[in-house]
Amino acid sequence: MNKNKELLFGVAYYFEYLPYDRIDQDIKMMQEAKIIATGRSFYEVQHLLTFLEVENYILSNGCYVKFKGKLIQNATMSIVEIQHILAIANEYNIGTGFFNRNGFALTMDNPIVQQHMRSMGSMDIEFNEKFFVEQPVNFMNLYLNAKTERVIREKIIAVSDIERYAPLAIDILPKGVSKGQAINLLLEKVSDSRVTTYAFGNQNNDISMFKTVNYGMSMKESTAELKKLSSYVAKTDNGVLEGLKHFKLI
């Protein structure tokens, strides 16, 4: 394994779909290279972080960041911001999701919500319109197609940032928060200026991350926009492993 200083971003989702007995020992050894998980929330990847012995990570699309086990960012949305988003969502009958490190809840069920959840392989859903009153919210989801997004986009970005991560879902983030912003926050904590950064991704919510790192590696099924920013595009379905080998990281 390459022993130079590297930081790797965006690999957690890859491990989510692998039985532990299939995780290559070389990948397990990447903990020495400071693997940093991105994208998912803590409740989704806690077991992976423990298994891979990761202390440095970015979760919840950049909202939740730890360095050497210490929390350095926990960005949340204010009640006023959430109510603004909900008013727009209710006007257009859009299902909304609330997310934090402990879990998530949705406001309503409708055909678009069901279609999105099926595509994500998750139908165990809690519905709780008051979730944001009872718990902090790191970020939100709106479940809608691209046409509806264009209609409401300007109203949303008045208070929050938008990143599309699936055909029927967009992330609603606190202003100024993104995977790229969180990477820069972590890099400020790294004293070695010679560190080389790599990112893995497949959706447009990885664009800020790819614009921040030295090398972006997109998966075979990635969006066209992300592929344009990539240093390497995977040719197989095992894109993370392929990219690691391409850059001689394992």
JSON list of C-alpha atoms in Angstrom, two decimals:
[
{"chain": "A", "resi": 1, "resn": "MET", "atom": "CA", "xyz": [0.00, 0.00, 0.00]},
{"chain": "A", "resi": 2, "resn": "ASN", "atom": "CA", "xyz": [1.11, 3.55, -0.79]},
{"chain": "A", "resi": 3, "resn": "LYS", "atom": "CA", "xyz": [2.36, 5.06, 2.50]},
{"chain": "A", "resi": 4, "resn": "ASN", "atom": "CA", "xyz": [2.31, 8.72, 1.42]},
{"chain": "A", "resi": 5, "resn": "LYS", "atom": "CA", "xyz": [-0.16, 11.08, 3.11]},
{"chain": "A", "resi": 6, "resn": "GLU", "atom": "CA", "xyz": [-3.55, 10.74, 1.44]},
{"chain": "A", "resi": 7, "resn": "LEU", "atom": "CA", "xyz": [-7.08, 11.67, 2.44]},
{"chain": "A", "resi": 8, "resn": "LEU", "atom": "CA", "xyz": [-9.90, 9.70, 0.84]},
{"chain": "A", "resi": 9, "resn": "PHE", "atom": "CA", "xyz": [-13.45, 11.04, 0.74]},
{"chain": "A", "resi": 10, "resn": "GLY", "atom": "CA", "xyz": [-16.78, 9.46, -0.15]},
{"chain": "A", "resi": 11, "resn": "VAL", "atom": "CA", "xyz": [-16.15, 5.75, 0.24]},
{"chain": "A", "resi": 12, "resn": "ALA", "atom": "CA", "xyz": [-18.68, 4.82, 2.93]},
{"chain": "A", "resi": 13, "resn": "TYR", "atom": "CA", "xyz": [-21.56, 4.07, 0.59]},
{"chain": "A", "resi": 14, "resn": "TYR", "atom": "CA", "xyz": [-19.41, 1.48, -1.20]},
{"chain": "A", "resi": 15, "resn": "PHE", "atom": "CA", "xyz": [-18.94, -0.56, 1.97]},
{"chain": "A", "resi": 16, "resn": "GLU", "atom": "CA", "xyz": [-22.63, -0.30, 2.82]},
{"chain": "A", "resi": 17, "resn": "TYR", "atom": "CA", "xyz": [-23.43, -2.88, 0.15]},
{"chain": "A", "resi": 18, "resn": "LEU", "atom": "CA", "xyz": [-20.63, -5.36, 0.91]},
{"chain": "A", "resi": 19, "resn": "PRO", "atom": "CA", "xyz": [-20.72, -8.18, 3.46]},
{"chain": "A", "resi": 20, "resn": "TYR", "atom": "CA", "xyz": [-17.84, -7.62, 5.88]},
{"chain": "A", "resi": 21, "resn": "ASP", "atom": "CA", "xyz": [-16.18, -10.90, 4.85]},
{"chain": "A", "resi": 22, "resn": "ARG", "atom": "CA", "xyz": [-15.82, -9.53, 1.32]},
{"chain": "A", "resi": 23, "resn": "ILE", "atom": "CA", "xyz": [-14.07, -6.29, 2.28]},
{"chain": "A", "resi": 24, "resn": "ASP", "atom": "CA", "xyz": [-10.56, -6.63, 0.94]},
{"chain": "A", "resi": 25, "resn": "GLN", "atom": "CA", "xyz": [-7.82, -6.47, 3.58]},
{"chain": "A", "resi": 26, "resn": "ASP", "atom": "CA", "xyz": [-6.11, -3.73, 1.60]},
{"chain": "A", "resi": 27, "resn": "ILE", "atom": "CA", "xyz": [-9.27, -1.63, 1.93]},
{"chain": "A", "resi": 28, "resn": "LYS", "atom": "CA", "xyz": [-9.39, -2.34, 5.67]},
{"chain": "A", "resi": 29, "resn": "MET", "atom": "CA", "xyz": [-5.82, -1.02, 5.77]},
{"chain": "A", "resi": 30, "resn": "MET", "atom": "CA", "xyz": [-6.94, 2.30, 4.28]},
{"chain": "A", "resi": 31, "resn": "GLN", "atom": "CA", "xyz": [-7.69, 3.42, 7.83]},
{"chain": "A", "resi": 32, "resn": "GLU", "atom": "CA", "xyz": [-3.94, 4.19, 7.92]},
{"chain": "A", "resi": 33, "resn": "ALA", "atom": "CA", "xyz": [-4.55, 6.68, 5.12]},
{"chain": "A", "resi": 34, "resn": "LYS", "atom": "CA", "xyz": [-7.30, 8.45, 7.10]},
{"chain": "A", "resi": 35, "resn": "ILE", "atom": "CA", "xyz": [-10.43, 7.33, 5.27]},
{"chain": "A", "resi": 36, "resn": "ILE", "atom": "CA", "xyz": [-13.12, 9.97, 5.61]},
{"chain": "A", "resi": 37, "resn": "ALA", "atom": "CA", "xyz": [-16.72, 8.92, 5.02]},
{"chain": "A", "resi": 38, "resn": "THR", "atom": "CA", "xyz": [-19.15, 11.38, 3.43]},
{"chain": "A", "resi": 39, "resn": "GLY", "atom": "CA", "xyz": [-22.78, 11.69, 2.46]},
{"chain": "A", "resi": 40, "resn": "ARG", "atom": "CA", "xyz": [-24.79, 9.47, 4.76]},
{"chain": "A", "resi": 41, "resn": "SER", "atom": "CA", "xyz": [-25.87, 10.28, 8.31]},
{"chain": "A", "resi": 42, "resn": "PHE", "atom": "CA", "xyz": [-24.26, 8.80, 11.42]},
{"chain": "A", "resi": 43, "resn": "TYR", "atom": "CA", "xyz": [-27.10, 6.35, 12.16]},
{"chain": "A", "resi": 44, "resn": "GLU", "atom": "CA", "xyz": [-26.59, 4.80, 8.70]},
{"chain": "A", "resi": 45, "resn": "VAL", "atom": "CA", "xyz": [-22.83, 4.29, 8.86]},
{"chain": "A", "resi": 46, "resn": "GLN", "atom": "CA", "xyz": [-21.98, 4.01, 12.55]},
{"chain": "A", "resi": 47, "resn": "HIS", "atom": "CA", "xyz": [-21.20, 0.30, 12.22]},
{"chain": "A", "resi": 48, "resn": "LEU", "atom": "CA", "xyz": [-18.94, 0.96, 9.22]},
{"chain": "A", "resi": 49, "resn": "LEU", "atom": "CA", "xyz": [-17.01, 3.71, 11.00]},
{"chain": "A", "resi": 50, "resn": "THR", "atom": "CA", "xyz": [-16.47, 1.36, 13.92]},
{"chain": "A", "resi": 51, "resn": "PHE", "atom": "CA", "xyz": [-15.44, -1.54, 11.70]},
{"chain": "A", "resi": 52, "resn": "LEU", "atom": "CA", "xyz": [-13.00, 0.59, 9.68]},
{"chain": "A", "resi": 53, "resn": "GLU", "atom": "CA", "xyz": [-11.77, 2.36, 12.84]},
{"chain": "A", "resi": 54, "resn": "VAL", "atom": "CA", "xyz": [-12.35, 5.80, 11.35]},
{"chain": "A", "resi": 55, "resn": "GLU", "atom": "CA", "xyz": [-11.91, 8.85, 13.61]},
{"chain": "A", "resi": 56, "resn": "ASN", "atom": "CA", "xyz": [-12.05, 11.54, 10.90]},
{"chain": "A", "resi": 57, "resn": "TYR", "atom": "CA", "xyz": [-15.24, 11.84, 8.90]},
{"chain": "A", "resi": 58, "resn": "ILE", "atom": "CA", "xyz": [-17.74, 14.06, 7.16]},
{"chain": "A", "resi": 59, "resn": "LEU", "atom": "CA", "xyz": [-21.39, 13.01, 7.29]},
{"chain": "A", "resi": 60, "resn": "SER", "atom": "CA", "xyz": [-24.83, 14.40, 6.45]},
{"chain": "A", "resi": 61, "resn": "ASN", "atom": "CA", "xyz": [-23.63, 16.14, 3.28]},
{"chain": "A", "resi": 62, "resn": "GLY", "atom": "CA", "xyz": [-21.04, 18.14, 5.20]},
{"chain": "A", "resi": 63, "resn": "CYS", "atom": "CA", "xyz": [-23.20, 19.09, 8.17]},
{"chain": "A", "resi": 64, "resn": "TYR", "atom": "CA", "xyz": [-21.58, 16.72, 10.67]},
{"chain": "A", "resi": 65, "resn": "VAL", "atom": "CA", "xyz": [-17.77, 16.65, 10.85]},
{"chain": "A", "resi": 66, "resn": "LYS", "atom": "CA", "xyz": [-15.35, 14.99, 13.26]},
{"chain": "A", "resi": 67, "resn": "PHE", "atom": "CA", "xyz": [-11.56, 15.22, 13.34]},
{"chain": "A", "resi": 68, "resn": "LYS", "atom": "CA", "xyz": [-9.61, 12.80, 15.54]},
{"chain": "A", "resi": 69, "resn": "GLY", "atom": "CA", "xyz": [-12.88, 11.93, 17.23]},
{"chain": "A", "resi": 70, "resn": "LYS", "atom": "CA", "xyz": [-13.69, 15.58, 18.10]},
{"chain": "A", "resi": 71, "resn": "LEU", "atom": "CA", "xyz": [-16.79, 17.27, 16.71]},
{"chain": "A", "resi": 72, "resn": "ILE", "atom": "CA", "xyz": [-15.76, 20.32, 14.68]},
{"chain": "A", "resi": 73, "resn": "GLN", "atom": "CA", "xyz": [-19.02, 21.01, 12.81]},
{"chain": "A", "resi": 74, "resn": "ASN", "atom": "CA", "xyz": [-22.65, 20.20, 13.51]},
{"chain": "A", "resi": 75, "resn": "ALA", "atom": "CA", "xyz": [-24.56, 22.51, 11.19]},
{"chain": "A", "resi": 76, "resn": "THR", "atom": "CA", "xyz": [-28.32, 22.62, 11.70]},
{"chain": "A", "resi": 77, "resn": "MET", "atom": "CA", "xyz": [-31.27, 24.41, 10.13]},
{"chain": "A", "resi": 78, "resn": "SER", "atom": "CA", "xyz": [-33.22, 26.98, 12.12]},
{"chain": "A", "resi": 79, "resn": "ILE", "atom": "CA", "xyz": [-36.93, 26.66, 12.82]},
{"chain": "A", "resi": 80, "resn": "VAL", "atom": "CA", "xyz": [-37.56, 29.72, 10.63]},
{"chain": "A", "resi": 81, "resn": "GLU", "atom": "CA", "xyz": [-35.66, 28.18, 7.70]},
{"chain": "A", "resi": 82, "resn": "ILE", "atom": "CA", "xyz": [-37.48, 24.87, 8.06]},
{"chain": "A", "resi": 83, "resn": "GLN", "atom": "CA", "xyz": [-40.89, 26.55, 8.23]},
{"chain": "A", "resi": 84, "resn": "HIS", "atom": "CA", "xyz": [-40.05, 28.51, 5.06]},
{"chain": "A", "resi": 85, "resn": "ILE", "atom": "CA", "xyz": [-39.22, 25.27, 3.25]},
{"chain": "A", "resi": 86, "resn": "LEU", "atom": "CA", "xyz": [-42.31, 23.51, 4.59]},
{"chain": "A", "resi": 87, "resn": "ALA", "atom": "CA", "xyz": [-44.61, 26.31, 3.43]},
{"chain": "A", "resi": 88, "resn": "ILE", "atom": "CA", "xyz": [-43.28, 25.90, -0.12]},
{"chain": "A", "resi": 89, "resn": "ALA", "atom": "CA", "xyz": [-43.49, 22.10, 0.06]},
{"chain": "A", "resi": 90, "resn": "ASN", "atom": "CA", "xyz": [-47.07, 22.19, 1.32]},
{"chain": "A", "resi": 91, "resn": "GLU", "atom": "CA", "xyz": [-48.10, 24.60, -1.44]},
{"chain": "A", "resi": 92, "resn": "TYR", "atom": "CA", "xyz": [-46.95, 22.09, -4.07]},
{"chain": "A", "resi": 93, "resn": "ASN", "atom": "CA", "xyz": [-47.86, 18.91, -2.13]},
{"chain": "A", "resi": 94, "resn": "ILE", "atom": "CA", "xyz": [-44.19, 17.88, -1.89]},
{"chain": "A", "resi": 95, "resn": "GLY", "atom": "CA", "xyz": [-43.08, 15.24, 0.59]},
{"chain": "A", "resi": 96, "resn": "THR", "atom": "CA", "xyz": [-40.33, 16.44, 2.94]},
{"chain": "A", "resi": 97, "resn": "GLY", "atom": "CA", "xyz": [-37.74, 14.59, 4.98]},
{"chain": "A", "resi": 98, "resn": "PHE", "atom": "CA", "xyz": [-35.89, 15.72, 8.13]},
{"chain": "A", "resi": 99, "resn": "PHE", "atom": "CA", "xyz": [-32.47, 14.23, 8.91]},
{"chain": "A", "resi": 100, "resn": "ASN", "atom": "CA", "xyz": [-30.01, 14.31, 11.81]},
{"chain": "A", "resi": 101, "resn": "ARG", "atom": "CA", "xyz": [-27.31, 12.05, 13.21]},
{"chain": "A", "resi": 102, "resn": "ASN", "atom": "CA", "xyz": [-29.83, 9.82, 14.99]},
{"chain": "A", "resi": 103, "resn": "GLY", "atom": "CA", "xyz": [-32.48, 9.25, 12.35]},
{"chain": "A", "resi": 104, "resn": "PHE", "atom": "CA", "xyz": [-35.04, 10.74, 9.99]},
{"chain": "A", "resi": 105, "resn": "ALA", "atom": "CA", "xyz": [-38.76, 11.28, 9.48]},
{"chain": "A", "resi": 106, "resn": "LEU", "atom": "CA", "xyz": [-41.00, 12.33, 6.60]},
{"chain": "A", "resi": 107, "resn": "THR", "atom": "CA", "xyz": [-43.99, 14.64, 6.53]},
{"chain": "A", "resi": 108, "resn": "MET", "atom": "CA", "xyz": [-46.24, 12.73, 4.11]},
{"chain": "A", "resi": 109, "resn": "ASP", "atom": "CA", "xyz": [-46.62, 9.75, 1.84]},
{"chain": "A", "resi": 110, "resn": "ASN", "atom": "CA", "xyz": [-47.32, 10.11, -1.86]},
{"chain": "A", "resi": 111, "resn": "PRO", "atom": "CA", "xyz": [-46.39, 8.27, -5.10]},
{"chain": "A", "resi": 112, "resn": "ILE", "atom": "CA", "xyz": [-43.13, 10.20, -5.59]},
{"chain": "A", "resi": 113, "resn": "VAL", "atom": "CA", "xyz": [-42.02, 9.49, -2.02]},
{"chain": "A", "resi": 114, "resn": "GLN", "atom": "CA", "xyz": [-42.82, 5.79, -2.48]},
{"chain": "A", "resi": 115, "resn": "GLN", "atom": "CA", "xyz": [-40.99, 5.63, -5.80]},
{"chain": "A", "resi": 116, "resn": "HIS", "atom": "CA", "xyz": [-37.90, 7.32, -4.37]},
{"chain": "A", "resi": 117, "resn": "MET", "atom": "CA", "xyz": [-37.82, 5.15, -1.27]},
{"chain": "A", "resi": 118, "resn": "ARG", "atom": "CA", "xyz": [-38.13, 1.99, -3.35]},
{"chain": "A", "resi": 119, "resn": "SER", "atom": "CA", "xyz": [-35.21, 3.12, -5.49]},
{"chain": "A", "resi": 120, "resn": "MET", "atom": "CA", "xyz": [-33.16, 3.63, -2.32]},
{"chain": "A", "resi": 121, "resn": "GLY", "atom": "CA", "xyz": [-34.15, 0.23, -0.94]},
{"chain": "A", "resi": 122, "resn": "SER", "atom": "CA", "xyz": [-35.78, 1.75, 2.14]},
{"chain": "A", "resi": 123, "resn": "MET", "atom": "CA", "xyz": [-39.48, 1.38, 2.94]},
{"chain": "A", "resi": 124, "resn": "ASP", "atom": "CA", "xyz": [-39.21, 1.46, 6.75]},
{"chain": "A", "resi": 125, "resn": "ILE", "atom": "CA", "xyz": [-40.31, 5.07, 7.11]},
{"chain": "A", "resi": 126, "resn": "GLU", "atom": "CA", "xyz": [-41.39, 7.13, 10.11]},
{"chain": "A", "resi": 127, "resn": "PHE", "atom": "CA", "xyz": [-43.89, 9.92, 9.42]},
{"chain": "A", "resi": 128, "resn": "ASN", "atom": "CA", "xyz": [-43.69, 12.81, 11.87]},
{"chain": "A", "resi": 129, "resn": "GLU", "atom": "CA", "xyz": [-44.53, 16.36, 10.81]},
{"chain": "A", "resi": 130, "resn": "LYS", "atom": "CA", "xyz": [-43.26, 17.69, 14.16]},
{"chain": "A", "resi": 131, "resn": "PHE", "atom": "CA", "xyz": [-39.82, 16.05, 13.97]},
{"chain": "A", "resi": 132, "resn": "PHE", "atom": "CA", "xyz": [-38.12, 19.44, 13.49]},
{"chain": "A", "resi": 133, "resn": "VAL", "atom": "CA", "xyz": [-39.76, 20.80, 16.65]},
{"chain": "A", "resi": 134, "resn": "GLU", "atom": "CA", "xyz": [-38.67, 17.82, 18.74]},
{"chain": "A", "resi": 135, "resn": "GLN", "atom": "CA", "xyz": [-35.11, 17.35, 17.39]},
{"chain": "A", "resi": 136, "resn": "PRO", "atom": "CA", "xyz": [-32.37, 19.33, 15.62]},
{"chain": "A", "resi": 137, "resn": "VAL", "atom": "CA", "xyz": [-32.31, 18.98, 11.83]},
{"chain": "A", "resi": 138, "resn": "ASN", "atom": "CA", "xyz": [-29.01, 18.88, 9.94]},
{"chain": "A", "resi": 139, "resn": "PHE", "atom": "CA", "xyz": [-30.58, 18.87, 6.50]},
{"chain": "A", "resi": 140, "resn": "MET", "atom": "CA", "xyz": [-33.83, 18.19, 4.68]},
{"chain": "A", "resi": 141, "resn": "ASN", "atom": "CA", "xyz": [-34.97, 16.32, 1.59]},
{"chain": "A", "resi": 142, "resn": "LEU", "atom": "CA", "xyz": [-37.68, 17.33, -0.85]},
{"chain": "A", "resi": 143, "resn": "TYR", "atom": "CA", "xyz": [-39.11, 14.54, -3.00]},
{"chain": "A", "resi": 144, "resn": "LEU", "atom": "CA", "xyz": [-39.90, 15.96, -6.42]},
{"chain": "A", "resi": 145, "resn": "ASN", "atom": "CA", "xyz": [-38.92, 15.76, -10.06]},
{"chain": "A", "resi": 146, "resn": "ALA", "atom": "CA", "xyz": [-36.66, 18.18, -11.90]},
{"chain": "A", "resi": 147, "resn": "LYS", "atom": "CA", "xyz": [-39.60, 20.09, -13.41]},
{"chain": "A", "resi": 148, "resn": "THR", "atom": "CA", "xyz": [-41.05, 20.93, -9.99]},
{"chain": "A", "resi": 149, "resn": "GLU", "atom": "CA", "xyz": [-37.60, 21.80, -8.69]},
{"chain": "A", "resi": 150, "resn": "ARG", "atom": "CA", "xyz": [-37.24, 24.46, -11.39]},
{"chain": "A", "resi": 151, "resn": "VAL", "atom": "CA", "xyz": [-40.55, 26.00, -10.33]},
{"chain": "A", "resi": 152, "resn": "ILE", "atom": "CA", "xyz": [-39.63, 26.36, -6.64]},
{"chain": "A", "resi": 153, "resn": "ARG", "atom": "CA", "xyz": [-35.85, 26.66, -6.81]},
{"chain": "A", "resi": 154, "resn": "GLU", "atom": "CA", "xyz": [-35.56, 30.43, -6.41]},
{"chain": "A", "resi": 155, "resn": "LYS", "atom": "CA", "xyz": [-37.84, 30.37, -3.37]},
{"chain": "A", "resi": 156, "resn": "ILE", "atom": "CA", "xyz": [-35.73, 27.67, -1.71]},
{"chain": "A", "resi": 157, "resn": "ILE", "atom": "CA", "xyz": [-32.31, 29.19, -2.32]},
{"chain": "A", "resi": 158, "resn": "ALA", "atom": "CA", "xyz": [-33.44, 32.38, -0.61]},
{"chain": "A", "resi": 159, "resn": "VAL", "atom": "CA", "xyz": [-32.80, 30.60, 2.70]},
{"chain": "A", "resi": 160, "resn": "SER", "atom": "CA", "xyz": [-30.98, 27.32, 1.94]},
{"chain": "A", "resi": 161, "resn": "ASP", "atom": "CA", "xyz": [-28.69, 25.59, -0.53]},
{"chain": "A", "resi": 162, "resn": "ILE", "atom": "CA", "xyz": [-29.93, 22.87, -2.91]},
{"chain": "A", "resi": 163, "resn": "GLU", "atom": "CA", "xyz": [-28.12, 19.79, -4.18]},
{"chain": "A", "resi": 164, "resn": "ARG", "atom": "CA", "xyz": [-29.86, 17.09, -6.24]},
{"chain": "A", "resi": 165, "resn": "TYR", "atom": "CA", "xyz": [-28.75, 13.61, -5.24]},
{"chain": "A", "resi": 166, "resn": "ALA", "atom": "CA", "xyz": [-31.36, 11.39, -6.93]},
{"chain": "A", "resi": 167, "resn": "PRO", "atom": "CA", "xyz": [-33.86, 11.64, -9.80]},
{"chain": "A", "resi": 168, "resn": "LEU", "atom": "CA", "xyz": [-36.71, 12.28, -7.36]},
{"chain": "A", "resi": 169, "resn": "ALA", "atom": "CA", "xyz": [-34.95, 13.92, -4.40]},
{"chain": "A", "resi": 170, "resn": "ILE", "atom": "CA", "xyz": [-32.96, 17.02, -3.52]},
{"chain": "A", "resi": 171, "resn": "ASP", "atom": "CA", "xyz": [-30.96, 17.86, -0.41]},
{"chain": "A", "resi": 172, "resn": "ILE", "atom": "CA", "xyz": [-31.80, 21.13, 1.35]},
{"chain": "A", "resi": 173, "resn": "LEU", "atom": "CA", "xyz": [-28.74, 22.28, 3.30]},
{"chain": "A", "resi": 174, "resn": "PRO", "atom": "CA", "xyz": [-27.89, 25.16, 5.64]},
{"chain": "A", "resi": 175, "resn": "LYS", "atom": "CA", "xyz": [-26.45, 28.06, 3.65]},
{"chain": "A", "resi": 176, "resn": "GLY", "atom": "CA", "xyz": [-22.75, 27.63, 2.90]},
{"chain": "A", "resi": 177, "resn": "VAL", "atom": "CA", "xyz": [-22.59, 24.00, 4.03]},
{"chain": "A", "resi": 178, "resn": "SER", "atom": "CA", "xyz": [-21.49, 21.30, 1.58]},
{"chain": "A", "resi": 179, "resn": "LYS", "atom": "CA", "xyz": [-19.16, 18.34, 1.29]},
{"chain": "A", "resi": 180, "resn": "GLY", "atom": "CA", "xyz": [-16.55, 20.64, -0.24]},
{"chain": "A", "resi": 181, "resn": "GLN", "atom": "CA", "xyz": [-16.84, 23.17, 2.58]},
{"chain": "A", "resi": 182, "resn": "ALA", "atom": "CA", "xyz": [-16.48, 20.38, 5.14]},
{"chain": "A", "resi": 183, "resn": "ILE", "atom": "CA", "xyz": [-13.39, 19.01, 3.39]},
{"chain": "A", "resi": 184, "resn": "ASN", "atom": "CA", "xyz": [-11.77, 22.44, 3.57]},
{"chain": "A", "resi": 185, "resn": "LEU", "atom": "CA", "xyz": [-12.65, 22.59, 7.26]},
{"chain": "A", "resi": 186, "resn": "LEU", "atom": "CA", "xyz": [-10.91, 19.28, 7.83]},
{"chain": "A", "resi": 187, "resn": "LEU", "atom": "CA", "xyz": [-7.89, 20.24, 5.76]},
{"chain": "A", "resi": 188, "resn": "GLU", "atom": "CA", "xyz": [-7.36, 23.23, 8.05]},
{"chain": "A", "resi": 189, "resn": "LYS", "atom": "CA", "xyz": [-6.81, 20.70, 10.83]},
{"chain": "A", "resi": 190, "resn": "VAL", "atom": "CA", "xyz": [-4.21, 18.72, 8.88]},
{"chain": "A", "resi": 191, "resn": "SER", "atom": "CA", "xyz": [-0.76, 20.14, 9.56]},
{"chain": "A", "resi": 192, "resn": "ASP", "atom": "CA", "xyz": [0.97, 18.41, 6.63]},
{"chain": "A", "resi": 193, "resn": "SER", "atom": "CA", "xyz": [0.63, 20.66, 3.56]},
{"chain": "A", "resi": 194, "resn": "ARG", "atom": "CA", "xyz": [1.81, 17.82, 1.30]},
{"chain": "A", "resi": 195, "resn": "VAL", "atom": "CA", "xyz": [-1.37, 15.81, 1.74]},
{"chain": "A", "resi": 196, "resn": "THR", "atom": "CA", "xyz": [-3.07, 14.63, -1.47]},
{"chain": "A", "resi": 197, "resn": "THR", "atom": "CA", "xyz": [-6.85, 14.41, -1.53]},
{"chain": "A", "resi": 198, "resn": "TYR", "atom": "CA", "xyz": [-9.08, 12.00, -3.46]},
{"chain": "A", "resi": 199, "resn": "ALA", "atom": "CA", "xyz": [-12.87, 11.76, -3.68]},
{"chain": "A", "resi": 200, "resn": "PHE", "atom": "CA", "xyz": [-15.32, 9.12, -4.86]},
{"chain": "A", "resi": 201, "resn": "GLY", "atom": "CA", "xyz": [-18.84, 9.97, -5.94]},
{"chain": "A", "resi": 202, "resn": "ASN", "atom": "CA", "xyz": [-21.73, 9.34, -8.29]},
{"chain": "A", "resi": 203, "resn": "GLN", "atom": "CA", "xyz": [-24.28, 12.16, -7.90]},
{"chain": "A", "resi": 204, "resn": "ASN", "atom": "CA", "xyz": [-24.44, 15.93, -8.28]},
{"chain": "A", "resi": 205, "resn": "ASN", "atom": "CA", "xyz": [-24.28, 16.39, -4.51]},
{"chain": "A", "resi": 206, "resn": "ASP", "atom": "CA", "xyz": [-20.64, 15.28, -4.89]},
{"chain": "A", "resi": 207, "resn": "ILE", "atom": "CA", "xyz": [-19.77, 18.22, -7.19]},
{"chain": "A", "resi": 208, "resn": "SER", "atom": "CA", "xyz": [-18.56, 20.52, -4.40]},
{"chain": "A", "resi": 209, "resn": "MET", "atom": "CA", "xyz": [-16.35, 17.69, -3.15]},
{"chain": "A", "resi": 210, "resn": "PHE", "atom": "CA", "xyz": [-14.83, 17.07, -6.59]},
{"chain": "A", "resi": 211, "resn": "LYS", "atom": "CA", "xyz": [-14.11, 20.79, -6.98]},
{"chain": "A", "resi": 212, "resn": "THR", "atom": "CA", "xyz": [-12.21, 20.76, -3.68]},
{"chain": "A", "resi": 213, "resn": "VAL", "atom": "CA", "xyz": [-9.95, 17.67, -3.86]},
{"chain": "A", "resi": 214, "resn": "ASN", "atom": "CA", "xyz": [-6.92, 16.98, -6.04]},
{"chain": "A", "resi": 215, "resn": "TYR", "atom": "CA", "xyz": [-8.43, 13.93, -7.75]},
{"chain": "A", "resi": 216, "resn": "GLY", "atom": "CA", "xyz": [-12.09, 13.03, -8.23]},
{"chain": "A", "resi": 217, "resn": "MET", "atom": "CA", "xyz": [-13.08, 9.47, -9.14]},
{"chain": "A", "resi": 218, "resn": "SER", "atom": "CA", "xyz": [-16.62, 9.03, -10.41]},
{"chain": "A", "resi": 219, "resn": "MET", "atom": "CA", "xyz": [-18.52, 5.78, -10.54]},
{"chain": "A", "resi": 220, "resn": "LYS", "atom": "CA", "xyz": [-19.62, 4.13, -13.77]},
{"chain": "A", "resi": 221, "resn": "GLU", "atom": "CA", "xyz": [-23.24, 5.22, -13.25]},
{"chain": "A", "resi": 222, "resn": "SER", "atom": "CA", "xyz": [-22.38, 8.82, -12.25]},
{"chain": "A", "resi": 223, "resn": "THR", "atom": "CA", "xyz": [-24.15, 11.86, -13.62]},
{"chain": "A", "resi": 224, "resn": "ALA", "atom": "CA", "xyz": [-22.73, 13.53, -16.72]},
{"chain": "A", "resi": 225, "resn": "GLU", "atom": "CA", "xyz": [-22.03, 16.71, -14.71]},
{"chain": "A", "resi": 226, "resn": "LEU", "atom": "CA", "xyz": [-19.90, 14.83, -12.19]},
{"chain": "A", "resi": 227, "resn": "LYS", "atom": "CA", "xyz": [-18.00, 12.88, -14.83]},
{"chain": "A", "resi": 228, "resn": "LYS", "atom": "CA", "xyz": [-16.92, 16.17, -16.43]},
{"chain": "A", "resi": 229, "resn": "LEU", "atom": "CA", "xyz": [-15.14, 17.08, -13.17]},
{"chain": "A", "resi": 230, "resn": "SER", "atom": "CA", "xyz": [-13.53, 13.67, -12.72]},
{"chain": "A", "resi": 231, "resn": "SER", "atom": "CA", "xyz": [-9.88, 12.75, -12.92]},
{"chain": "A", "resi": 232, "resn": "TYR", "atom": "CA", "xyz": [-10.93, 9.15, -13.47]},
{"chain": "A", "resi": 233, "resn": "VAL", "atom": "CA", "xyz": [-14.24, 7.52, -14.46]},
{"chain": "A", "resi": 234, "resn": "ALA", "atom": "CA", "xyz": [-14.77, 3.91, -13.43]},
{"chain": "A", "resi": 235, "resn": "LYS", "atom": "CA", "xyz": [-15.30, 1.33, -16.15]},
{"chain": "A", "resi": 236, "resn": "THR", "atom": "CA", "xyz": [-16.70, -1.41, -13.90]},
{"chain": "A", "resi": 237, "resn": "ASP", "atom": "CA", "xyz": [-19.32, -1.70, -11.17]},
{"chain": "A", "resi": 238, "resn": "ASN", "atom": "CA", "xyz": [-16.52, -1.90, -8.55]},
{"chain": "A", "resi": 239, "resn": "GLY", "atom": "CA", "xyz": [-15.62, 1.74, -9.05]},
{"chain": "A", "resi": 240, "resn": "VAL", "atom": "CA", "xyz": [-14.08, 2.50, -5.66]},
{"chain": "A", "resi": 241, "resn": "LEU", "atom": "CA", "xyz": [-11.75, -0.48, -5.76]},
{"chain": "A", "resi": 242, "resn": "GLU", "atom": "CA", "xyz": [-10.94, 0.27, -9.40]},
{"chain": "A", "resi": 243, "resn": "GLY", "atom": "CA", "xyz": [-10.11, 3.89, -8.60]},
{"chain": "A", "resi": 244, "resn": "LEU", "atom": "CA", "xyz": [-7.93, 2.98, -5.63]},
{"chain": "A", "resi": 245, "resn": "LYS", "atom": "CA", "xyz": [-5.92, 0.63, -7.82]},
{"chain": "A", "resi": 246, "resn": "HIS", "atom": "CA", "xyz": [-5.73, 3.17, -10.65]},
{"chain": "A", "resi": 247, "resn": "PHE", "atom": "CA", "xyz": [-4.10, 5.74, -8.36]},
{"chain": "A", "resi": 248, "resn": "LYS", "atom": "CA", "xyz": [-1.97, 3.03, -6.73]},
{"chain": "A", "resi": 249, "resn": "LEU", "atom": "CA", "xyz": [-3.49, 3.66, -3.30]},
{"chain": "A", "resi": 250, "resn": "ILE", "atom": "CA", "xyz": [-3.73, -0.09, -2.68]}
]
